[in-house]
């Protein structure tokens, strides 16, 4: 899907929780082949070799989405301060939830630094009352050649966005 450069913006800044001191804490999970290898072995893989990773990468490339979703993923949890096991399906579901939450925040409109309101806090974007739609795509790259996409439903909005060119 190609979107004209003047109609998109990378890394939009949002205020998601006004009770936090910062602008909110966001997680952007990366799915690494080594984590999939750890999930397969049900333990941390510290010293993998190139051929083992390449073999798994090639296998993932040929697998169906359903097979990939059932794969386990081993990762370090910053919150729990330990290694944990989860499924690729859960990671993707959490990614969809995160994107839906971002859309809810964007629908609230623009906010200022100290106005105790959630919304868009980005000087590159001007928002005004008007009609528009907003949706999103979740793109998940697994290994080097397998991409899974999920379309997030488009919603009507009471704001129009304009990207400010500087």
Short mmCIF file of C-alpha atoms in Angstrom, two decimals:
data_model
loop_
_atom_site.label_atom_id
_atom_site.label_comp_id
_atom_site.label_asym_id
_atom_site.label_seq_id
_atom_site.Cartn_x
_atom_site.Cartn_y
_atom_site.Cartn_z
CA UNK A 1 0.00 0.00 0.00
CA UNK A 2 1.53 3.30 -1.06
CA UNK A 3 0.56 6.53 0.61
CA UNK A 4 1.70 9.87 -0.78
CA UNK A 5 4.48 11.42 1.37
CA UNK A 6 2.40 14.54 2.03
CA UNK A 7 -0.40 12.35 3.47
CA UNK A 8 1.61 10.39 6.04
CA UNK A 9 3.84 11.07 9.00
CA UNK A 10 6.25 8.78 10.76
CA UNK A 11 6.36 8.36 14.53
CA UNK A 12 3.48 10.66 15.45
CA UNK A 13 3.78 11.87 19.03
CA UNK A 14 0.78 11.05 21.22
CA UNK A 15 -0.21 11.62 24.83
CA UNK A 16 -1.87 8.39 25.89
CA UNK A 17 -2.00 8.75 29.67
CA UNK A 18 -2.06 12.18 31.31
CA UNK A 19 -1.27 10.67 34.71
CA UNK A 20 2.24 9.74 33.64
CA UNK A 21 5.08 12.24 33.86
CA UNK A 22 6.27 11.47 30.36
CA UNK A 23 4.34 11.43 27.11
CA UNK A 24 3.43 7.80 27.67
CA UNK A 25 5.22 4.54 27.43
CA UNK A 26 4.95 2.59 24.22
CA UNK A 27 6.24 -0.81 23.26
CA UNK A 28 7.36 -1.60 19.76
CA UNK A 29 8.07 -5.31 19.75
CA UNK A 30 10.61 -6.72 17.36
CA UNK A 31 10.32 -10.38 16.48
CA UNK A 32 13.80 -11.78 15.98
CA UNK A 33 14.62 -15.18 14.51
CA UNK A 34 16.75 -15.90 17.59
CA UNK A 35 13.63 -15.47 19.79
CA UNK A 36 11.74 -17.93 17.58
CA UNK A 37 14.66 -20.35 17.91
CA UNK A 38 14.49 -19.92 21.70
CA UNK A 39 10.75 -20.59 21.56
CA UNK A 40 11.37 -23.75 19.56
CA UNK A 41 13.95 -24.93 22.13
CA UNK A 42 11.94 -23.53 25.08
CA UNK A 43 15.05 -21.81 26.45
CA UNK A 44 17.42 -18.93 25.86
CA UNK A 45 19.69 -19.48 22.87
CA UNK A 46 22.94 -17.65 23.56
CA UNK A 47 25.30 -19.06 20.94
CA UNK A 48 23.44 -19.85 17.76
CA UNK A 49 25.27 -20.27 14.52
CA UNK A 50 24.43 -18.67 11.20
CA UNK A 51 23.34 -21.92 9.55
CA UNK A 52 20.84 -22.71 12.32
CA UNK A 53 19.28 -19.24 12.07
CA UNK A 54 19.26 -19.35 8.26
CA UNK A 55 17.56 -22.75 8.31
CA UNK A 56 14.81 -21.45 10.60
CA UNK A 57 14.44 -18.29 8.50
CA UNK A 58 14.00 -20.42 5.36
CA UNK A 59 11.44 -22.62 7.13
CA UNK A 60 9.42 -19.60 8.34
CA UNK A 61 9.33 -18.27 4.78
CA UNK A 62 7.48 -21.41 3.64
CA UNK A 63 5.09 -21.76 6.59
CA UNK A 64 1.42 -20.80 6.59
CA UNK A 65 0.21 -17.97 8.81
CA UNK A 66 -1.56 -20.43 11.10
CA UNK A 67 1.61 -22.46 11.60
CA UNK A 68 3.60 -19.31 12.33
CA UNK A 69 0.94 -18.10 14.80
CA UNK A 70 1.41 -21.32 16.79
CA UNK A 71 5.15 -20.78 17.09
CA UNK A 72 6.52 -19.92 20.50
CA UNK A 73 8.72 -16.88 21.06
CA UNK A 74 11.26 -16.52 23.88
CA UNK A 75 12.07 -12.98 25.02
CA UNK A 76 13.38 -10.85 27.88
CA UNK A 77 10.58 -9.09 29.78
CA UNK A 78 11.73 -5.72 31.10
CA UNK A 79 8.70 -5.53 33.40
CA UNK A 80 9.15 -8.99 34.94
CA UNK A 81 12.98 -8.92 34.70
CA UNK A 82 13.12 -12.47 33.39
CA UNK A 83 12.86 -14.48 30.19
CA UNK A 84 9.34 -15.40 29.15
CA UNK A 85 7.65 -17.55 26.55
CA UNK A 86 4.71 -16.36 24.46
CA UNK A 87 3.19 -17.17 21.08
CA UNK A 88 3.59 -15.25 17.85
CA UNK A 89 -0.23 -15.01 17.75
CA UNK A 90 -0.24 -13.20 21.10
CA UNK A 91 2.43 -10.75 19.91
CA UNK A 92 0.39 -9.94 16.80
CA UNK A 93 -2.85 -9.63 18.81
CA UNK A 94 -1.12 -7.21 21.20
CA UNK A 95 0.17 -5.24 18.19
CA UNK A 96 -3.38 -4.92 16.85
CA UNK A 97 -4.62 -3.78 20.27
CA UNK A 98 -1.82 -1.22 20.48
CA UNK A 99 -2.69 0.20 17.06
CA UNK A 100 -6.41 0.39 17.97
CA UNK A 101 -5.49 2.26 21.15
CA UNK A 102 -3.38 4.72 19.14
CA UNK A 103 -6.35 5.35 16.84
CA UNK A 104 -8.54 6.10 19.89
CA UNK A 105 -5.96 8.62 21.12
CA UNK A 106 -5.68 10.28 17.70
CA UNK A 107 -9.49 10.55 17.48
CA UNK A 108 -9.41 12.74 20.60
CA UNK A 109 -7.73 15.49 18.58
CA UNK A 110 -4.87 17.79 19.38
CA UNK A 111 -3.63 18.47 22.89
CA UNK A 112 -1.12 20.80 24.50
CA UNK A 113 1.72 19.92 26.87
CA UNK A 114 0.01 21.06 30.06
CA UNK A 115 -3.72 20.77 29.34
CA UNK A 116 -4.35 17.39 31.02
CA UNK A 117 -5.83 15.91 27.86
CA UNK A 118 -4.91 12.89 25.79
CA UNK A 119 -4.44 13.37 22.06
CA UNK A 120 -1.92 14.32 19.41
CA UNK A 121 1.06 16.32 20.67
CA UNK A 122 3.03 16.87 17.50
CA UNK A 123 4.07 20.22 16.08
CA UNK A 124 4.25 18.71 12.58
CA UNK A 125 0.47 18.21 12.52
CA UNK A 126 -2.34 20.75 12.44
CA UNK A 127 -5.81 19.54 13.39
CA UNK A 128 -9.08 21.34 12.88
CA UNK A 129 -12.74 20.45 13.07
CA UNK A 130 -13.94 18.62 10.01
CA UNK A 131 -14.73 15.16 8.70
CA UNK A 132 -12.16 12.52 7.89
CA UNK A 133 -11.46 8.84 8.40
CA UNK A 134 -8.63 7.13 10.23
CA UNK A 135 -7.44 3.56 10.17
CA UNK A 136 -4.23 1.67 10.14
CA UNK A 137 -2.19 -1.30 9.08
CA UNK A 138 -0.14 -3.58 11.28
CA UNK A 139 2.89 -4.92 9.42
CA UNK A 140 4.76 -7.82 10.99
CA UNK A 141 8.01 -9.02 9.48
CA UNK A 142 8.98 -12.52 10.60
CA UNK A 143 12.48 -13.46 9.67
CA UNK A 144 13.80 -11.88 6.52
CA UNK A 145 11.08 -12.73 3.99
CA UNK A 146 7.70 -13.36 5.63
CA UNK A 147 5.38 -10.40 6.16
CA UNK A 148 1.96 -10.57 7.81
CA UNK A 149 -0.46 -7.64 7.51
CA UNK A 150 -3.58 -6.76 9.45
CA UNK A 151 -5.96 -3.97 8.48
CA UNK A 152 -7.44 -2.04 11.38
CA UNK A 153 -10.98 -0.85 10.69
CA UNK A 154 -11.28 2.74 9.48
CA UNK A 155 -13.32 5.07 11.70
CA UNK A 156 -15.03 8.41 11.07
CA UNK A 157 -13.44 11.36 12.82
CA UNK A 158 -14.48 14.89 13.71
CA UNK A 159 -11.02 16.28 12.92
CA UNK A 160 -9.05 16.93 9.77
CA UNK A 161 -5.28 16.58 9.73
CA UNK A 162 -2.83 18.71 7.83
CA UNK A 163 0.88 17.98 7.83
CA UNK A 164 2.87 21.16 8.33
CA UNK A 165 5.82 21.35 5.96
CA UNK A 166 8.88 22.91 7.53
#
